[in-house]
Coordinates of C-alpha atoms in Angstrom, one line a residue:
X586 CA -31.8 -30.3 16.2
X587 CA -33.9 -30.1 13.0
X588 CA -31.0 -28.7 10.9
X589 CA -28.7 -31.4 12.2
X590 CA -31.2 -34.1 11.4
X591 CA -31.7 -32.6 7.9
X592 CA -28.0 -32.5 7.4
X593 CA -27.7 -36.2 8.3
X594 CA -30.6 -37.1 5.9
X595 CA -28.9 -35.1 3.2
X596 CA -25.6 -36.9 3.7
X597 CA -27.4 -40.3 3.8
X598 CA -29.0 -39.5 0.5
X599 CA -25.7 -38.6 -1.1
X600 CA -24.2 -41.9 0.1
X601 CA -27.2 -43.9 -1.2
X602 CA -26.9 -42.2 -4.6
X603 CA -23.1 -42.9 -4.7
X604 CA -23.7 -46.5 -3.9
X605 CA -26.3 -46.9 -6.6
X606 CA -24.0 -45.3 -9.1
X607 CA -21.0 -47.4 -8.1
X608 CA -23.1 -50.6 -8.4
X609 CA -23.4 -50.0 -12.2
X610 CA -21.0 -52.4 -13.9
X611 CA -18.3 -51.3 -16.4
X612 CA -17.1 -53.3 -19.4
X613 CA -13.5 -52.0 -18.8
X614 CA -11.7 -54.3 -16.3
X615 CA -9.6 -51.5 -14.8
X616 CA -12.5 -49.2 -14.4
X617 CA -14.6 -52.0 -13.0
X618 CA -11.9 -52.9 -10.5
X619 CA -11.5 -49.3 -9.3
X620 CA -15.3 -49.1 -9.0
X621 CA -15.5 -52.2 -6.8
X622 CA -12.6 -50.9 -4.6
X623 CA -14.4 -47.6 -4.1
X624 CA -17.5 -49.5 -3.1
X625 CA -15.5 -51.4 -0.6
X626 CA -14.3 -48.1 1.0
X627 CA -17.9 -46.7 1.1
X628 CA -19.3 -49.8 2.8
X629 CA -16.4 -49.9 5.2
X630 CA -17.4 -46.4 6.5
X631 CA -21.0 -47.7 6.9
X632 CA -20.2 -50.9 8.7
X633 CA -21.6 -49.6 12.1
X634 CA -24.9 -48.7 10.4
X635 CA -25.2 -52.2 8.8
X636 CA -24.8 -53.8 12.3
X637 CA -26.4 -51.2 14.4
X638 CA -29.2 -52.1 16.8
X639 CA -32.3 -50.2 15.7
X640 CA -35.3 -49.5 17.9
X641 CA -38.7 -50.5 16.6
X642 CA -40.0 -47.0 16.3
X643 CA -37.1 -45.7 14.1
X644 CA -38.5 -46.4 10.7
X645 CA -35.9 -44.3 8.8
X646 CA -32.9 -46.0 10.4
X647 CA -34.4 -49.4 9.8
X648 CA -34.9 -48.7 6.1
X649 CA -31.4 -47.3 5.8
X650 CA -30.0 -50.4 7.4
X651 CA -32.0 -52.7 5.1
X652 CA -30.8 -50.6 2.1
X653 CA -27.2 -51.0 3.1
X654 CA -27.4 -54.7 3.7
X655 CA -29.3 -55.2 0.4
X656 CA -26.8 -53.3 -1.7
X657 CA -23.9 -54.9 0.1
X658 CA -25.2 -58.3 -1.0
X659 CA -25.3 -57.0 -4.6
X660 CA -21.7 -55.7 -4.2
X661 CA -20.5 -59.1 -2.9
X662 CA -22.3 -60.9 -5.7
X663 CA -20.5 -58.8 -8.3
X664 CA -17.2 -59.5 -6.6
X665 CA -17.9 -63.3 -6.5
X666 CA -18.8 -63.3 -10.2
X667 CA -15.5 -61.7 -11.1
X668 CA -13.6 -64.1 -8.8
X669 CA -15.2 -67.0 -10.7
X670 CA -13.9 -65.5 -13.9
X671 CA -10.4 -65.4 -12.5
X672 CA -10.0 -61.7 -11.8
X673 CA -7.2 -61.4 -9.2
X674 CA -8.2 -57.8 -8.3
X675 CA -11.6 -59.1 -7.2
X676 CA -9.9 -61.6 -4.9
X677 CA -7.9 -58.9 -3.2
X678 CA -10.9 -56.6 -3.0
X679 CA -13.0 -59.2 -1.2
X680 CA -10.2 -59.7 1.2
X681 CA -10.4 -56.0 1.9
X682 CA -14.1 -56.4 2.5
X683 CA -13.4 -59.1 5.0
X684 CA -10.9 -56.8 6.8
X685 CA -13.1 -53.7 6.8
X686 CA -16.5 -55.3 7.3
X687 CA -16.1 -57.4 10.4
X688 CA -18.8 -58.8 12.8
X689 CA -19.0 -56.8 16.0
X690 CA -18.8 -58.9 19.1
X691 CA -18.9 -56.8 22.3
X692 CA -15.8 -54.6 22.4
X693 CA -14.1 -56.6 19.6
X694 CA -14.6 -57.5 16.0
X695 CA -14.3 -60.9 14.4
X696 CA -14.1 -62.2 10.9
X697 CA -17.4 -62.7 9.0
X698 CA -17.9 -66.4 8.1
X699 CA -20.6 -65.5 5.7
X700 CA -18.2 -63.4 3.7
X701 CA -15.6 -66.2 3.7
X702 CA -18.3 -68.6 2.6
X703 CA -19.2 -66.4 -0.4
X704 CA -15.5 -66.2 -1.3
X705 CA -15.1 -70.0 -1.1
X706 CA -18.1 -70.6 -3.3
X707 CA -16.6 -68.2 -5.9
X708 CA -13.2 -69.8 -5.7
X709 CA -14.8 -73.2 -6.3
X710 CA -15.7 -72.0 -9.8
X711 CA -12.2 -70.5 -10.5
X712 CA -10.8 -72.7 -13.4
X713 CA -7.1 -72.3 -12.7
X714 CA -6.9 -72.2 -9.0
X715 CA -4.8 -75.4 -9.1
X716 CA -2.7 -74.6 -12.2
X717 CA -1.9 -71.0 -11.6
X718 CA 1.0 -70.9 -9.0
X719 CA 0.7 -67.1 -8.7
X720 CA -2.8 -67.4 -7.3
X721 CA -1.8 -70.2 -5.0
X722 CA 1.2 -68.2 -3.7
X723 CA -1.0 -65.1 -3.2
X724 CA -3.6 -67.1 -1.2
X725 CA -1.0 -68.6 1.0
X726 CA 1.3 -65.6 1.6
X727 CA -1.3 -62.8 1.9
X728 CA -4.4 -64.3 3.4
X729 CA -4.6 -67.9 4.6
X730 CA -1.4 -68.5 6.5
X731 CA -0.5 -65.0 8.0
X732 CA -3.8 -64.6 9.9
X733 CA -4.9 -67.3 12.2
X734 CA -8.5 -66.0 12.6
X735 CA -8.9 -65.9 8.9
X736 CA -7.6 -69.5 8.7
X737 CA -9.9 -70.7 11.4
X738 CA -13.1 -69.2 9.9
X739 CA -12.1 -70.2 6.4
X740 CA -12.0 -73.8 7.6
X741 CA -15.5 -73.4 8.9
X742 CA -16.6 -71.8 5.6
X743 CA -15.1 -74.7 3.7
X744 CA -17.0 -77.2 5.8
X745 CA -20.3 -75.3 5.1
X746 CA -19.5 -75.1 1.4
X747 CA -18.7 -78.8 1.2
X748 CA -22.0 -79.7 2.9
X749 CA -23.8 -77.6 0.3
X750 CA -22.0 -79.4 -2.5
X751 CA -22.9 -82.8 -0.9
X752 CA -26.6 -81.8 -1.1
X753 CA -26.2 -80.9 -4.7
X754 CA -24.4 -84.1 -5.4
X755 CA -27.3 -86.2 -4.0
X756 CA -29.5 -84.3 -6.5
X757 CA -27.5 -85.6 -9.4
X758 CA -25.3 -82.5 -10.1
X759 CA -21.7 -83.0 -11.2
X760 CA -19.6 -81.0 -8.6
X761 CA -16.4 -83.0 -8.9
X762 CA -14.3 -80.0 -10.2
X763 CA -15.6 -77.7 -7.6
X764 CA -14.8 -80.2 -4.9
X765 CA -11.3 -80.5 -6.3
X766 CA -10.7 -76.7 -6.0
X767 CA -12.0 -76.6 -2.5
X768 CA -9.7 -79.4 -1.5
X769 CA -6.8 -77.5 -3.1
X770 CA -7.5 -74.5 -1.0
X771 CA -7.7 -76.7 2.1
X772 CA -4.2 -78.1 1.4
X773 CA -2.8 -74.6 1.2
X774 CA -3.3 -74.0 4.9
X775 CA -0.6 -74.6 7.6
X776 CA -2.2 -75.6 10.8
X777 CA -0.6 -74.4 14.0
X778 CA 1.2 -77.3 15.7
X779 CA 1.0 -76.0 19.3
X780 CA -0.6 -73.3 21.3
X781 CA 2.7 -71.5 21.4
X782 CA 2.8 -71.6 17.6
X783 CA -0.7 -70.2 17.5
X784 CA 0.1 -67.4 20.0
X785 CA 3.1 -66.3 17.9
X786 CA 0.9 -65.1 15.1
X787 CA -1.9 -62.5 15.2
X788 CA -5.1 -62.2 13.3
X789 CA -6.5 -60.0 10.6
X790 CA -8.6 -58.2 13.1
X791 CA -7.9 -57.1 16.6
X792 CA -6.9 -60.0 18.9
X793 CA -8.3 -59.4 22.4
X794 CA -5.8 -59.3 25.4
X795 CA -5.6 -62.1 27.9
X796 CA -7.9 -60.5 30.4
X797 CA -10.8 -60.1 27.8
X798 CA -13.8 -62.3 28.5
X799 CA -15.8 -62.7 25.3
X800 CA -18.4 -65.4 25.5
X801 CA -19.1 -66.2 21.9
X802 CA -17.6 -65.6 18.4
X803 CA -20.9 -64.6 16.9
X804 CA -20.7 -67.2 14.2
X805 CA -23.3 -70.0 14.2
X806 CA -20.8 -72.4 12.8
X807 CA -18.2 -72.0 15.5
X808 CA -17.9 -75.0 17.8
X809 CA -19.8 -74.5 21.0
X810 CA -17.1 -75.0 23.6
X811 CA -17.6 -74.4 27.4
X812 CA -14.3 -73.1 28.7
X813 CA -15.6 -73.2 32.3
X814 CA -15.2 -76.9 33.1
X815 CA -15.9 -76.2 36.7
X816 CA -19.7 -76.1 36.1
X817 CA -19.6 -79.6 34.6
X818 CA -17.5 -80.9 37.4
X819 CA -19.7 -79.5 40.1
X820 CA -23.1 -80.5 38.6
X821 CA -23.0 -84.0 40.0
X822 CA -22.8 -82.9 43.6
X823 CA -25.4 -81.6 45.9
X824 CA -23.2 -79.0 47.5
X825 CA -19.6 -77.8 47.2
X826 CA -18.8 -78.8 50.7
X827 CA -19.4 -82.5 49.9
X828 CA -16.6 -82.5 47.3
X829 CA -13.0 -83.3 48.2
X830 CA -10.6 -80.4 48.8
X831 CA -8.5 -81.2 45.8
X832 CA -11.5 -81.1 43.5
X833 CA -12.7 -77.8 44.9
X834 CA -9.2 -76.4 44.3
X835 CA -9.3 -77.6 40.7
X836 CA -12.7 -76.0 40.2
X837 CA -11.5 -72.7 41.7
X838 CA -8.5 -72.7 39.4
X839 CA -10.7 -73.4 36.4
X840 CA -13.0 -70.6 37.3
X841 CA -10.1 -68.2 37.4
X842 CA -9.2 -69.0 33.8
X843 CA -10.9 -66.5 31.6
X844 CA -12.2 -67.8 28.2
X845 CA -10.9 -66.7 24.8
X846 CA -12.1 -66.6 21.3
X847 CA -12.2 -70.0 19.6
X848 CA -9.7 -69.0 17.0
X849 CA -7.2 -68.4 19.9
X850 CA -7.2 -72.0 21.0
X851 CA -5.2 -74.6 19.1
X852 CA -7.8 -77.3 20.0
X853 CA -10.5 -75.4 18.2
X854 CA -8.2 -75.1 15.1
X855 CA -7.7 -78.8 15.1
X856 CA -11.5 -79.5 15.5
X857 CA -12.3 -77.1 12.6
X858 CA -9.5 -78.7 10.5
X859 CA -11.0 -82.1 11.1
X860 CA -14.5 -81.0 10.3
X861 CA -13.4 -79.3 7.1
X862 CA -11.6 -82.4 5.8
X863 CA -14.3 -84.8 6.7
X864 CA -16.8 -82.6 4.9
X865 CA -14.7 -82.4 1.7
X866 CA -13.8 -86.1 1.7
X867 CA -17.5 -87.0 1.6
X868 CA -17.6 -85.6 -1.9
X869 CA -16.9 -87.6 -5.1
X870 CA -13.4 -86.4 -5.7
X871 CA -11.7 -86.8 -9.1
X872 CA -8.9 -89.3 -9.3
X873 CA -6.2 -86.5 -9.2
X874 CA -7.7 -84.9 -6.2
X875 CA -8.2 -88.3 -4.5
X876 CA -4.5 -89.1 -4.9
X877 CA -3.5 -85.7 -3.6
X878 CA -5.7 -86.1 -0.5
X879 CA -4.3 -89.6 0.2
X880 CA -0.7 -88.2 0.0
X881 CA -1.6 -85.2 2.2
X882 CA -3.6 -86.7 5.0
X883 CA -1.1 -89.0 6.8
X884 CA 1.5 -86.3 7.5
X885 CA -0.6 -83.2 7.7
X886 CA -4.0 -84.1 9.0
X887 CA -4.1 -87.3 11.0
X888 CA -1.4 -86.2 13.5
X889 CA -3.3 -83.0 14.3
X890 CA -7.0 -84.0 14.5
X891 CA -8.6 -84.9 17.8
X892 CA -10.2 -88.1 16.4
X893 CA -8.1 -89.7 13.6
X894 CA -10.3 -92.8 13.5
X895 CA -13.1 -90.8 11.9
X896 CA -11.0 -90.9 8.7
X897 CA -10.9 -94.8 8.7
X898 CA -13.9 -95.2 6.4
X899 CA -12.3 -93.0 3.8
X900 CA -9.0 -94.8 3.9
X901 CA -10.6 -98.3 3.9
X902 CA -12.8 -97.4 0.9
X903 CA -9.8 -96.1 -1.0
X904 CA -7.7 -99.1 0.0
X905 CA -10.3 -101.4 -1.6
X906 CA -9.6 -99.9 -5.0
X907 CA -6.9 -101.4 -7.2
X908 CA -3.7 -99.9 -8.4
X909 CA -2.1 -96.6 -7.3
X910 CA -5.1 -95.5 -5.1
X911 CA -4.7 -98.5 -2.9
X912 CA -1.0 -98.0 -2.6
X913 CA -1.5 -94.4 -1.5
X914 CA -4.2 -95.4 1.0
X915 CA -1.9 -97.9 2.5
X916 CA 0.1 -95.2 4.3
X917 CA -2.8 -93.7 6.2
X918 CA -4.5 -97.0 6.9
X919 CA -1.2 -98.4 8.3
X920 CA -0.9 -95.3 10.6
X921 CA -4.5 -95.8 11.9
X922 CA -3.9 -99.5 12.6
X923 CA -0.6 -99.1 14.3
X924 CA -1.0 -95.8 16.1
X925 CA -4.7 -95.5 16.8
X926 CA -5.9 -99.1 17.2
X927 CA -8.0 -99.5 14.0
X928 CA -9.1 -103.1 13.5
X929 CA -9.0 -104.2 9.9
X930 CA -9.0 -108.0 9.5
X931 CA -8.6 -108.0 5.7
X932 CA -5.5 -105.7 5.7
X933 CA -2.9 -108.3 4.8
X934 CA -5.3 -110.0 2.3
X935 CA -5.7 -106.7 0.5
X936 CA -2.0 -106.0 0.8
X937 CA -1.2 -109.3 -0.8
X938 CA -3.6 -108.5 -3.7
X939 CA -1.7 -105.3 -4.4
X940 CA 1.5 -107.1 -5.2
X941 CA 1.5 -107.4 -9.0
X942 CA 4.3 -107.0 -11.6
X943 CA 2.7 -103.7 -12.7
X944 CA 3.0 -102.3 -9.2
X945 CA 6.8 -102.6 -9.4
X946 CA 6.8 -100.0 -12.2
X947 CA 4.7 -97.2 -10.7
X948 CA 6.4 -94.1 -9.3
X949 CA 4.8 -94.6 -5.9
X950 CA 6.5 -98.0 -5.5
X951 CA 9.0 -96.5 -3.0
X952 CA 6.2 -95.6 -0.7
X953 CA 4.7 -99.0 -1.0
X954 CA 8.0 -100.8 -0.5
X955 CA 8.7 -98.8 2.7
X956 CA 5.3 -99.7 4.2
X957 CA 5.6 -103.3 3.0
X958 CA 8.8 -103.7 4.9
X959 CA 7.1 -102.4 8.1
X960 CA 4.1 -104.7 7.7
X961 CA 6.1 -107.8 7.1
X962 CA 9.2 -107.4 9.3
X963 CA 7.8 -105.6 12.4
X964 CA 4.8 -107.8 12.9
X965 CA 6.2 -110.8 14.7
X966 CA 2.7 -112.3 15.2
X967 CA 2.2 -112.8 11.5
X968 CA 2.1 -116.5 10.7
X969 CA 5.0 -118.0 8.7
X970 CA 2.9 -119.3 5.9
X971 CA 1.5 -115.8 5.3
X972 CA 5.0 -114.3 5.1
X973 CA 6.1 -117.2 2.8
X974 CA 3.2 -116.3 0.5
X975 CA 4.4 -112.7 0.3
X976 CA 7.9 -113.8 -0.4
X977 CA 6.8 -116.1 -3.1
X978 CA 4.5 -113.6 -4.8
X979 CA 7.2 -110.8 -4.6
X980 CA 9.8 -113.0 -6.2
X981 CA 7.4 -114.1 -8.9
X982 CA 6.7 -110.5 -9.8
X983 CA 10.4 -109.7 -10.1
X984 CA 10.8 -111.9 -13.0
X985 CA 9.4 -109.1 -15.2
X986 CA 10.3 -106.1 -13.0
X987 CA 12.8 -103.3 -13.4
X988 CA 16.2 -103.7 -11.9
X989 CA 15.7 -101.2 -8.9
X990 CA 12.6 -103.0 -7.8
X991 CA 14.3 -106.4 -8.2
X992 CA 17.1 -105.3 -5.9
X993 CA 14.8 -104.2 -3.2
X994 CA 12.7 -107.3 -3.3
X995 CA 15.7 -109.5 -3.1
X996 CA 17.0 -107.6 -0.1
X997 CA 13.6 -107.7 1.6
X998 CA 13.2 -111.5 1.0
X999 CA 16.7 -112.1 2.3
X1000 CA 15.9 -110.3 5.6
X1001 CA 12.6 -112.2 6.0
X1002 CA 14.3 -115.5 5.3
X1003 CA 16.9 -114.8 8.0
X1004 CA 14.3 -113.6 10.5
X1005 CA 12.2 -116.8 10.0
X1006 CA 14.5 -119.8 9.7
X1007 CA 11.4 -122.1 9.3
X1008 CA 11.2 -120.8 5.7
X1009 CA 14.7 -122.1 4.8
X1010 CA 13.0 -125.2 3.2
X1011 CA 11.8 -123.0 0.4
X1012 CA 15.4 -122.3 -0.7
X1013 CA 16.9 -125.7 -0.2
X1014 CA 14.1 -127.9 -1.5
X1015 CA 14.8 -130.0 -4.5
X1016 CA 12.2 -129.2 -7.2
X1017 CA 12.7 -132.6 -8.9
X1018 CA 11.5 -134.4 -5.7
X1019 CA 8.7 -132.0 -4.8
X1020 CA 5.5 -131.0 -6.5
X1021 CA 5.0 -127.3 -6.4
X1022 CA 1.8 -126.6 -4.4
X1023 CA 1.8 -122.8 -4.7
X1024 CA -1.4 -121.3 -6.0
X1025 CA -0.4 -118.2 -8.0
X1026 CA -3.9 -117.4 -9.0
X1027 CA -5.4 -116.8 -5.6
X1028 CA -5.4 -113.4 -3.9
X1029 CA -5.7 -114.9 -0.4
X1030 CA -2.3 -115.6 1.2
X1031 CA -4.0 -118.1 3.5
X1032 CA -4.9 -120.3 0.5
X1033 CA -1.6 -119.8 -1.5
X1034 CA 0.1 -122.9 0.1
X1035 CA 3.5 -121.1 -0.2
X1036 CA 5.2 -123.5 2.2
X1037 CA 4.5 -126.3 -0.2
X1038 CA 6.6 -124.7 -2.8
X1039 CA 10.2 -123.6 -3.5
X1040 CA 11.9 -120.4 -4.4
X1041 CA 12.8 -121.5 -7.9
X1042 CA 12.6 -117.8 -9.0
X1043 CA 16.0 -117.2 -7.3
X1044 CA 17.5 -119.6 -9.8
X1045 CA 16.1 -117.6 -12.6
X1046 CA 17.4 -114.3 -11.2
X1047 CA 20.8 -115.8 -10.8
X1048 CA 21.0 -115.6 -14.6
X1049 CA 19.9 -112.0 -14.7
X1050 CA 21.6 -109.7 -17.1
X1051 CA 22.5 -107.2 -14.4
X1052 CA 25.5 -108.4 -12.4
X1053 CA 24.3 -107.0 -9.0
X1054 CA 20.9 -108.8 -9.3
X1055 CA 22.7 -112.1 -10.2
X1056 CA 25.1 -111.7 -7.3
X1057 CA 22.4 -110.9 -4.8
X1058 CA 20.1 -113.7 -5.9
X1059 CA 22.9 -116.3 -5.4
X1060 CA 23.3 -115.2 -1.8
X1061 CA 19.6 -115.0 -0.7
X1062 CA 18.9 -117.8 1.8
X1063 CA 22.3 -119.3 1.7
X1064 CA 24.3 -120.3 4.7
X1065 CA 27.0 -117.8 4.2
X1066 CA 24.4 -115.0 4.5
X1067 CA 23.3 -116.1 8.0
X1068 CA 26.4 -114.5 9.6
X1069 CA 26.0 -111.2 7.9
X1070 CA 23.8 -108.2 9.2
X1071 CA 20.4 -107.6 7.7
X1072 CA 20.3 -105.4 4.7
X1073 CA 19.4 -101.7 5.2
X1074 CA 16.5 -101.4 2.9
X1075 CA 16.7 -97.6 2.7
X1076 CA 19.9 -98.1 0.6
X1077 CA 17.8 -100.1 -1.9
X1078 CA 14.9 -97.7 -2.0
X1079 CA 17.1 -95.0 -3.4
X1080 CA 18.0 -97.1 -6.5
X1081 CA 16.8 -95.9 -9.9
X1082 CA 18.1 -96.6 -13.4
X1083 CA 19.9 -93.3 -13.3
X1084 CA 21.6 -94.0 -9.9
X1085 CA 22.6 -97.5 -11.1
X1086 CA 24.0 -96.0 -14.3
X1087 CA 26.0 -93.5 -12.3
X1088 CA 27.2 -96.2 -9.9
X1089 CA 28.6 -98.3 -12.8
X1090 CA 30.2 -95.2 -14.4
X1091 CA 31.9 -94.3 -11.2
X1092 CA 33.3 -97.8 -11.0
X1093 CA 34.8 -97.5 -14.4
X1094 CA 36.3 -94.2 -13.5
X1095 CA 37.9 -95.7 -10.4
X1096 CA 39.3 -98.5 -12.5
X1097 CA 40.8 -96.2 -15.1
X1098 CA 44.5 -96.7 -15.6
X1099 CA 44.4 -100.1 -14.0
X1100 CA 43.0 -102.0 -17.0
X1101 CA 45.3 -104.4 -18.7
X1102 CA 45.0 -106.2 -22.1
X1103 CA 43.9 -109.8 -21.6
X1104 CA 46.7 -112.2 -22.4
X1105 CA 44.4 -114.5 -24.4
X1106 CA 43.3 -111.7 -26.8
X1107 CA 43.7 -112.5 -30.5
X1108 CA 43.2 -109.6 -33.0
X1109 CA 40.6 -110.6 -35.6
X1110 CA 41.6 -110.4 -39.3
X1111 CA 38.0 -109.9 -40.5
X1112 CA 34.7 -108.4 -39.5
X1113 CA 33.0 -111.8 -39.9
X1114 CA 33.7 -115.2 -38.5
X1115 CA 35.9 -117.6 -40.4
X1116 CA 33.1 -119.9 -41.4
X1117 CA 30.8 -117.1 -42.5
X1118 CA 30.2 -116.6 -46.3
X1119 CA 31.3 -113.0 -45.9
X1120 CA 34.6 -113.8 -44.2
X1121 CA 37.4 -111.8 -45.8
X1122 CA 35.1 -109.2 -47.3
X1123 CA 36.0 -106.5 -44.8
X1124 CA 39.6 -107.1 -43.5
X1125 CA 40.9 -105.7 -40.2
X1126 CA 44.2 -103.8 -40.5
X1127 CA 47.2 -105.8 -39.2
X1128 CA 48.8 -105.0 -35.9
X1129 CA 52.0 -103.9 -37.7
X1130 CA 50.2 -100.9 -39.2
X1131 CA 49.1 -99.8 -35.7
X1132 CA 52.2 -99.9 -33.6
X1133 CA 51.7 -99.3 -29.9
X1134 CA 48.1 -100.4 -29.9
X1135 CA 49.0 -103.4 -27.7

């Protein structure tokens, strides 16, 4: 017994000495990376000792456990410092630490949220996490998306890190860049869309079988969920005999269902997804990150979170901005209003304010046009004088707008005029006999007095240099248009200068070989007109010297 204990003490001393030696940093990057990886292997072998339950009278084992935990923290700090410097080997090493240093939970092991939190903190300092596509691909393909347990606990770690940054933000510290990098990591994740999708992928650590009954994940940040709903259902009754038979059967079935780890339930993933996003969106994001969040949320977050209306404050605050930010916020805000019952009385007033000539030039105008069509054509309860104000402001903006935007606005206004015949007076009104009452300066469609005006802008567009604009403007609101189907606005959304150019070029290709010389053509005899002082200075060769040119 004594010799065995002495042998163990000797082996422990050797391991302690090796750990101390390996903690000495090296200036050579390759040597230092190999040193850190060797440390990872040493600590992986000592994981049971770091999490062992020690009796109070075992002083030696207690000191050994404290030594291992203290040196492990130093090791993790060294890794995080190198991650913040952009060392990819350090990122891979800390992933190895996460895989080989789990948290014991009964008969199973789970991912350590504390380790993931240290990793997220370090990644928030990484300067090129957004620009370097190789790092992004490495994070997605090797760590975040393949392992659902890692993904779940990473979302919890991101929420904790965001709360920490929010506290630093209130202290006056500039954390905008760190918040942007955390948001970038969050957008790399692909949330499971269903329980079947979640079950089809495993975890980094052992996933318990269906008959396992773990009661807790061991992480304080995990959502406390009671999977035994029967206890809540039966708490209001004095006895089980007093309950209806159907309810007793439901409770018995619920008791037969055995609980799982939280990362095995898609509902827990959605809840962690929501908490992570809400925590990050509380931070003061840079303009680039804010735009990215506004583009990402409507399609990737709002459809999958349990309570989408919790994001309404973020979208409304962004919608109150001017310019591109308001346009991007319109998508999510419209989704919350139409699909989730959000009440926002100033929605159309703010939408009216967004319509400016400069908006018709931005690259996000297609997104805005699509939502504008939904807001104006699908809401039959919208008063006519409000719709008339939008039509008037849109046409006024097209007078200085690019051709693709002009074509869409004309098509949209044509559809609105045909859906609301009471606005026909705007087209057929004689300007000479009517004083224009439209207030172009106000940003409130209620006060614009659009019905007291006329669409004289159509007359200006009829003289547009582009033939398609001129032709379409001549038909908007006319009687011959009433019998034709409504325009498919998707066809107009695809228009760009390049597509219009290709369209005109294809027309000329189709007409090739069919062109004839105009009969009234007269060949000029000089470069300048007859009454010009330079007439005759540069003569044009006669037709006889160019036979066959006719």
